[in-house]
Short mmCIF file of C-alpha atoms and ligand atoms in Angstrom, two decimals:
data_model
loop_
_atom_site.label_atom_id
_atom_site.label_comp_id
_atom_site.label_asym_id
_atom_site.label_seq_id
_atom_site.Cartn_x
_atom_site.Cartn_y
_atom_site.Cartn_z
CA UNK A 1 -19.61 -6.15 10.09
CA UNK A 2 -20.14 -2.14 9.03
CA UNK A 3 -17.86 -0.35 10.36
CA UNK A 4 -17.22 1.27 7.64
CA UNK A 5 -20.83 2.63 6.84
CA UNK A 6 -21.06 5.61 5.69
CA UNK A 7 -17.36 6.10 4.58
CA UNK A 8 -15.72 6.57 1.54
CA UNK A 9 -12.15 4.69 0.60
CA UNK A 10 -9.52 5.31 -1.78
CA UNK A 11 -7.63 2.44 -2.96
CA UNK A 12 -5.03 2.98 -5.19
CA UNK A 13 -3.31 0.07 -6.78
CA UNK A 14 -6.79 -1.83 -6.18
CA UNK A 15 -6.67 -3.88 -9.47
CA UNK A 16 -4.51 -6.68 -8.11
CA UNK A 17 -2.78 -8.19 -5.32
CA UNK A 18 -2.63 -6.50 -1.71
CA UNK A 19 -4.88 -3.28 -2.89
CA UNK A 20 -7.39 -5.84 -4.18
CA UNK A 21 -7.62 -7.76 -1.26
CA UNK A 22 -8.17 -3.82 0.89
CA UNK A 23 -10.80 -3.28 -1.70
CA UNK A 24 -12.75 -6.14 -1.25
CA UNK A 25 -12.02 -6.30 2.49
CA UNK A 26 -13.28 -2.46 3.57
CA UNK A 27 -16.63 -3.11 0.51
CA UNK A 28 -17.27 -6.15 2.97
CA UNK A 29 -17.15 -3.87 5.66
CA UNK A 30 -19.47 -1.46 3.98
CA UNK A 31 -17.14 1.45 2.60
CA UNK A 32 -17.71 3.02 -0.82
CA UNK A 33 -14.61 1.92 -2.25
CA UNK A 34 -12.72 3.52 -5.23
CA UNK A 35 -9.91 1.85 -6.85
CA UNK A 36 -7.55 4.02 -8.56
CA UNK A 37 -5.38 1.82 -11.03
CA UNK A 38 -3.72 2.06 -13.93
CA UNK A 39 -5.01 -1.38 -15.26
CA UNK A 40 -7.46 -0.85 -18.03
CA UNK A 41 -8.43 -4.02 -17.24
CA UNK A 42 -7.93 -5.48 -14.33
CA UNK A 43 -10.11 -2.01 -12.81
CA UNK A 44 -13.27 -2.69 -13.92
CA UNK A 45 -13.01 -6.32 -13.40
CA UNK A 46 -12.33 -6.34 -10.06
CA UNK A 47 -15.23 -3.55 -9.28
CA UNK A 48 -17.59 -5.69 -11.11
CA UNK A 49 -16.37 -8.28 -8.55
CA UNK A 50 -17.07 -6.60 -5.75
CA UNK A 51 -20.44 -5.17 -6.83
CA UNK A 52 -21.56 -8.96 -7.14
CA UNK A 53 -20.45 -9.43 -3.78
CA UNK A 54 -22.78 -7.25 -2.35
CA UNK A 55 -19.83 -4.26 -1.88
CA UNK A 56 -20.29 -1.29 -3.06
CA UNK A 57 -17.09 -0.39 -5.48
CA UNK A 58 -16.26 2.80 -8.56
CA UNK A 59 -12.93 1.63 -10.56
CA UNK A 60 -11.18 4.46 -11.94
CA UNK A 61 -8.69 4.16 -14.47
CA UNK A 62 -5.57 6.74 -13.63
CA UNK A 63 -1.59 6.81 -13.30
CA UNK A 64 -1.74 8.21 -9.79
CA UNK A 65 1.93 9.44 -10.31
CA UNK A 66 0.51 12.02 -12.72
CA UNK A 67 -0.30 15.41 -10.92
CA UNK A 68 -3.59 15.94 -13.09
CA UNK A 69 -4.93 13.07 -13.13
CA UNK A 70 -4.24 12.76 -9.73
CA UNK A 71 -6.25 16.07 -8.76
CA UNK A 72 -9.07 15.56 -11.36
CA UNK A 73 -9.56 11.57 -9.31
CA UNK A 74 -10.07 13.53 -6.12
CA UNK A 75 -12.29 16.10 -6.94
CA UNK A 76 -14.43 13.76 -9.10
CA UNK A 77 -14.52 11.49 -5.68
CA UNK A 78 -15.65 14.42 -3.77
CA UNK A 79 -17.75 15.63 -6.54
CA UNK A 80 -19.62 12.04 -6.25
CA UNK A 81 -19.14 10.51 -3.52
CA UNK A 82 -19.28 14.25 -0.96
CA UNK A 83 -16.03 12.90 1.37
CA UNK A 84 -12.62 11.10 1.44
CA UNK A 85 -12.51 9.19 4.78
CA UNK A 86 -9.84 6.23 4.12
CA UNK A 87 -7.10 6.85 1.61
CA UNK A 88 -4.80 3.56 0.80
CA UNK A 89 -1.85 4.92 -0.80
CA UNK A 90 -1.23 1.11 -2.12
CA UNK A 91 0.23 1.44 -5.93
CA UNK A 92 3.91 1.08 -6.32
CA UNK A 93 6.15 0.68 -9.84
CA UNK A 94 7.01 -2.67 -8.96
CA UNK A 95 8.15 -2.89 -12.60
CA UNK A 96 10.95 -1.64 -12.03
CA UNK A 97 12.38 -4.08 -9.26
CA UNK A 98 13.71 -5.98 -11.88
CA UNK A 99 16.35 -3.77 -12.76
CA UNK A 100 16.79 -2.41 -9.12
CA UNK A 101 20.65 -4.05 -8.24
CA UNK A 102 23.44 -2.39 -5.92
CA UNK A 103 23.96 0.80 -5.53
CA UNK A 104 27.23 1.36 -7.80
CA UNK A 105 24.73 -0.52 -10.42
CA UNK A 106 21.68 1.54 -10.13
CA UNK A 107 20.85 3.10 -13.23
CA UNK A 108 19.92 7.04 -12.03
CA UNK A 109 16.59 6.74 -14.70
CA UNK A 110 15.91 3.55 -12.47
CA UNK A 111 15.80 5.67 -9.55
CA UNK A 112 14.21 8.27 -10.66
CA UNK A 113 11.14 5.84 -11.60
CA UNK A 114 11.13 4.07 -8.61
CA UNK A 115 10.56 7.42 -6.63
CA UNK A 116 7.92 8.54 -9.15
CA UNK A 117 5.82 5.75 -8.96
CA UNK A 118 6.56 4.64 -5.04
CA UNK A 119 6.57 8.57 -3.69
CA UNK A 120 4.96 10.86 -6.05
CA UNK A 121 2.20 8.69 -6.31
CA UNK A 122 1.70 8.31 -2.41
CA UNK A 123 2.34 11.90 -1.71
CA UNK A 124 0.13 13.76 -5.10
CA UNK A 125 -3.05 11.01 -3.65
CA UNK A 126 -2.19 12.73 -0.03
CA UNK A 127 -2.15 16.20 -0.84
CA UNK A 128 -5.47 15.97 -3.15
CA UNK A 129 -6.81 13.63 -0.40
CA UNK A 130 -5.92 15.84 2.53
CA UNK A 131 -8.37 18.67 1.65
CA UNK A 132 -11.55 17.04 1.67
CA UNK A 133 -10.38 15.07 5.00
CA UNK A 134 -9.38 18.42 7.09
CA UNK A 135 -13.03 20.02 5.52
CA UNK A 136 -15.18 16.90 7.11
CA UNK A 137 -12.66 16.58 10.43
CA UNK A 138 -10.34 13.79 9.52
CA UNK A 139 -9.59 10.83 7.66
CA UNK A 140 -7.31 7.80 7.88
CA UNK A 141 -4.28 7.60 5.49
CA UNK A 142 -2.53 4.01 5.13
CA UNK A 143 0.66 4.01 3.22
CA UNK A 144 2.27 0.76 2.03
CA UNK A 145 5.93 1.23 2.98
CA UNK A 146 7.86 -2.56 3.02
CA UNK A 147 10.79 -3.86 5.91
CA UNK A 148 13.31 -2.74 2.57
CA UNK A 149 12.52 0.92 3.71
CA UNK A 150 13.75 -0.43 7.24
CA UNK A 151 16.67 -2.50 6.76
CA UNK A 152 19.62 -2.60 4.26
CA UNK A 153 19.52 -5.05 1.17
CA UNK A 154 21.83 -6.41 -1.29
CA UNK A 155 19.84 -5.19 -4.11
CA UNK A 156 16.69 -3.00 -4.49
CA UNK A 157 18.11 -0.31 -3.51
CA UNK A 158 16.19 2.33 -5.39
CA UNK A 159 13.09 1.07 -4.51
CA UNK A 160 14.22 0.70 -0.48
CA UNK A 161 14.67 4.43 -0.74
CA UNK A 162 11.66 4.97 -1.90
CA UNK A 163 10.44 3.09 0.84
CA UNK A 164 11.98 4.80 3.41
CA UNK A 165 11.32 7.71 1.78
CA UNK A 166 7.41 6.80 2.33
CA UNK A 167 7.86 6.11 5.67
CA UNK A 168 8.99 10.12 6.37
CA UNK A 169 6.36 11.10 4.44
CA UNK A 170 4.06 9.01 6.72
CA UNK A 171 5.45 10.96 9.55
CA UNK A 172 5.17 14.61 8.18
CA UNK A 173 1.53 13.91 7.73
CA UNK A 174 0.60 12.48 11.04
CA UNK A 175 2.96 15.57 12.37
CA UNK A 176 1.13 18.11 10.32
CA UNK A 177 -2.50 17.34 10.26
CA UNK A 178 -2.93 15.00 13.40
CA UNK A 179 -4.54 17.56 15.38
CA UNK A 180 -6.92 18.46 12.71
CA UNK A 181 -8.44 14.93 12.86
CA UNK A 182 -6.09 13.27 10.01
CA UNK A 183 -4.24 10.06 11.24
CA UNK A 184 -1.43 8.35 8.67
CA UNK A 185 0.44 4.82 9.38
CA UNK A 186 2.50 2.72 7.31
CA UNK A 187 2.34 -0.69 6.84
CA UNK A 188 5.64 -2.39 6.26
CA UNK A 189 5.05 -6.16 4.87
CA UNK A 190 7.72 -8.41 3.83
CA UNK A 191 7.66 -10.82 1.24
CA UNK A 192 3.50 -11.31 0.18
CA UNK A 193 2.60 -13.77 -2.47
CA UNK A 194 0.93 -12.06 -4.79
CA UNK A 195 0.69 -12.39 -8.54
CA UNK A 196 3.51 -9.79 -8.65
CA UNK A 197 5.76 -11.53 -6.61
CA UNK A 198 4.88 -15.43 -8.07
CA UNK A 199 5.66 -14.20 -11.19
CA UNK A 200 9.29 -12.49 -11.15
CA UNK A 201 10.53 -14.74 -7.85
CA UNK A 202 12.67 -17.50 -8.51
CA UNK A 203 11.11 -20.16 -6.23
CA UNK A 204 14.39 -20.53 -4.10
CA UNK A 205 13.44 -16.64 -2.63
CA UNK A 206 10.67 -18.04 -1.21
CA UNK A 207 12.28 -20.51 0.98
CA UNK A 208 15.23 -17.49 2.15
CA UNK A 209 12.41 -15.38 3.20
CA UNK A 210 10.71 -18.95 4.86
CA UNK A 211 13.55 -19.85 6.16
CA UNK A 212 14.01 -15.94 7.83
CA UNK A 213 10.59 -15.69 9.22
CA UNK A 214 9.19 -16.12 12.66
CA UNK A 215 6.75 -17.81 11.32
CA UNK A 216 5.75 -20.75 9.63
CA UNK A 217 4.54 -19.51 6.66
CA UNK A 218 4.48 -16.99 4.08
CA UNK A 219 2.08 -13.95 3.95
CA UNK A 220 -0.80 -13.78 2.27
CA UNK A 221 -2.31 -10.83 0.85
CA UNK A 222 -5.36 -10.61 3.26
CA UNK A 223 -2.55 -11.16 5.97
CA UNK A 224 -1.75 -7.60 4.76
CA UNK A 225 -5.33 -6.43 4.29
CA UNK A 226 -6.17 -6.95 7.86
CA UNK A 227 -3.89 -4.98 9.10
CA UNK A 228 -5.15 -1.71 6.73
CA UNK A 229 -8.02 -2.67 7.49
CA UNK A 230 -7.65 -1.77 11.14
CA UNK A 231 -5.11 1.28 10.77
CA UNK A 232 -7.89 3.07 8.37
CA UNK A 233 -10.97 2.14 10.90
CA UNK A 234 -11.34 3.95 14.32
CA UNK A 235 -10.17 1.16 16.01
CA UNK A 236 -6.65 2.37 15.59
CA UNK A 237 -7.77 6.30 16.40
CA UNK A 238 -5.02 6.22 19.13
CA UNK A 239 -1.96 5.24 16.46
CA UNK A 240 -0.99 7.82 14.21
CA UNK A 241 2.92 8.18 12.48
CA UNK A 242 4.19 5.35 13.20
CA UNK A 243 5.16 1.83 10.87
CA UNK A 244 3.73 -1.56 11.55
CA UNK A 245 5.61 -4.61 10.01
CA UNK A 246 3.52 -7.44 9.11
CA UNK A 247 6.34 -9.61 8.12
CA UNK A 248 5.94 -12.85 9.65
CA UNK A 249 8.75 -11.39 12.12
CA UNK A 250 11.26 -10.96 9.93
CA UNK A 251 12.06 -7.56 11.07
CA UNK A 252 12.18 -8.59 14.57
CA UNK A 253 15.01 -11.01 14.40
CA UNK A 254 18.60 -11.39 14.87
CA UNK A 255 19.60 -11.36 11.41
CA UNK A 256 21.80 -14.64 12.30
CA UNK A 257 18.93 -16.49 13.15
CA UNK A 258 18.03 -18.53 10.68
CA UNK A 259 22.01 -19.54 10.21
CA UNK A 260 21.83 -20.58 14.08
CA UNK A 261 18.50 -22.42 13.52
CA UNK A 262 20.11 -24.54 10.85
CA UNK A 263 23.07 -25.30 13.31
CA UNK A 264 20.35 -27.06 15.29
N1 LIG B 1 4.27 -8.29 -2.63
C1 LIG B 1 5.22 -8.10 -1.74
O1 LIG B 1 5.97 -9.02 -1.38
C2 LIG B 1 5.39 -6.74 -1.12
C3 LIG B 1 6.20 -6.62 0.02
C4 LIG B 1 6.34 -5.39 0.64
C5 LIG B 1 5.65 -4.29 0.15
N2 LIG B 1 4.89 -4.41 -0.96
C6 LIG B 1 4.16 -3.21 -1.42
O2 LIG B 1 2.77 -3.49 -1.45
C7 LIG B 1 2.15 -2.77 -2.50
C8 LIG B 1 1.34 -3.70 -3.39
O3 LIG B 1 2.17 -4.74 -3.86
P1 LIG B 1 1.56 -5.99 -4.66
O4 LIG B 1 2.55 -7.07 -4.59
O5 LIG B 1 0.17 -6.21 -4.20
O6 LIG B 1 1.56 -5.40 -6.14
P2 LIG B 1 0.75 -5.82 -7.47
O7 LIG B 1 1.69 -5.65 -8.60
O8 LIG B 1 0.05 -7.12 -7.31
O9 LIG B 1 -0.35 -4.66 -7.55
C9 LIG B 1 0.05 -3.32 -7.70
C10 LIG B 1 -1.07 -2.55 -8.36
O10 LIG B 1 -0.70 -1.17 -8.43
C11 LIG B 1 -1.04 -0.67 -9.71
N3 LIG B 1 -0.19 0.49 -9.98
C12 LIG B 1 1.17 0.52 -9.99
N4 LIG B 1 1.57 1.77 -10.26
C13 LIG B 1 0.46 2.54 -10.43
C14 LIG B 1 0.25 3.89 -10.72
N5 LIG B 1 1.27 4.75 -10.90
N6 LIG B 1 -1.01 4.34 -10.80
C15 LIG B 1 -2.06 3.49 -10.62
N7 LIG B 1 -1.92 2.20 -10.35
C16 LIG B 1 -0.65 1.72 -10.24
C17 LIG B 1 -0.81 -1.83 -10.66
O11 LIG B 1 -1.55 -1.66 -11.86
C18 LIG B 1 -1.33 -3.00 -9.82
O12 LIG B 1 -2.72 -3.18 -10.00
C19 LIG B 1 3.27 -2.01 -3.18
O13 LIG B 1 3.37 -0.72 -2.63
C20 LIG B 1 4.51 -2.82 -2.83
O14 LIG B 1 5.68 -2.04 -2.88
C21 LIG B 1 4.74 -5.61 -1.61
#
């Protein structure tokens, strides 16, 4: 499959887990892919990966929460590549979940980091992004959002903000530059295992979220990649602003359903 012939991608957060498996899915499917990650390296190991899989992939090395490195990534793109037709705003400072509790907890620094890395970031790769898409006629933004931006939690709080906070800003782009060609979705997943989450989650998380699903299993991160797959083709040229959960269901349900399932 080529669908995306011709078209240039912008993964950031393409190093590892979910933004790896985008990377290597839209290469496969014959984008230019660049991934934009902080991972010195993870980057060029996962570009070298791709090249010997036939895809054609550019690893760039860049904090995409920092303004000038953020500009200097898009014009170099543009500068090499001529157009930005698939931006995956991916990255997230996932870091920092681990000291993300309640709310009368929260550390304000805390905060302030998650936002940085889970907003800034999305919203410094849009507006550098958005310029080069409204020159050629559009482009397809995907913006990895999560059901915490959706639904209240007992802890990662700063970082369901953020989330939420993603979600608007998925909204205010589809609002502002839909009829100039520019679609924008989020993707909201629940819990993925990647090496992120395998390596902070105490194995009894696994089964709440198993036991809370729809499904029977757990996703996986091409479960994920699918899906961005689709929102940043022209397949999905009728869906702009809105937030699809890929979550196994979990945002669907009662929340008492997996206590009524265990009543039998
Ligand atoms: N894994 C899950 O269960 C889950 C669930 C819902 C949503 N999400 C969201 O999916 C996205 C990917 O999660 P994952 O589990 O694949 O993460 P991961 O930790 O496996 O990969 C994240 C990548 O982003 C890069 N990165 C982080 N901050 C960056 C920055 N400022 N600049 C450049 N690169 C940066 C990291 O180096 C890493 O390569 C995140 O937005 C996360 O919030 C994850």
């Amino acid at each position: 499959m080529s669908e995306f012939e011709g078209k240039v991608a912008v993964v950031t957060g393409g190093a590892n887990g979910m933004g790896e498996r985008v990377a290597h899915t839209l290469a496969e499917r014959g984008a230019v892919v660049v991934i934009a990650d902080r991972d010195g390296e993870r980057t060029p190991l996962v570009e070298r990966e791709i090249r010997a899989a036939g895809g054609d992939a550019h690893g760039f090395v860049v904090d995409v929460s920092v303004e000038d490195q953020v500009r200097d990534l898009m014009t170099e793109v543009v500068r090499r590549f001529g157009r930005i037709d698939v931006l995956d705003n991916n990255a997230a400072a996932l870091e920092l979940t681990a000291e993300d509790p309640d709310i009368a907890a929260l550390e304000t620094s805390v905060l302030m980091g998650t936002l940085t890395g889970n907003l800034v970031g999305p919203f410094l790769c849009t507006k550098y992004a958005l310029p080069a898409m409204l020159t050629q006629g559009g482009g397809s933004i995907v913006n990895m959002a999560s059901v915490s931006g959706m639904l209240g939690e007992t802890s990662l709080s700063a970082y369901g903000m953020s989330k939420a906070a993603v979600i608007q800003l998925t909204r205010a782009v589809a609002t502002q530059y839909g009829k100039q060609g520019v679609r924008c979705n989020a993707v909201a997943p629940a819990l993925v295992m990647t090496r992120n989450t395998t390596e902070w989650m105490p194995p009894e998380f696994k089964d709440v979220y198993l036991r809370n699903s729809l499904t029977p299993y757990i996703g996986a991160p091409q479960d994920i990649a699918e899906v961005v797959a689709f929102l940043a083709s022209d397949r999905s040229r009728y869906m702009t602003g809105h937030v699809v959960p890929v979550d196994g269901g979990i945002a669907a349900a009662s929340p008492i359903v997996a206590d009524r399932r265990a009543l039998g």
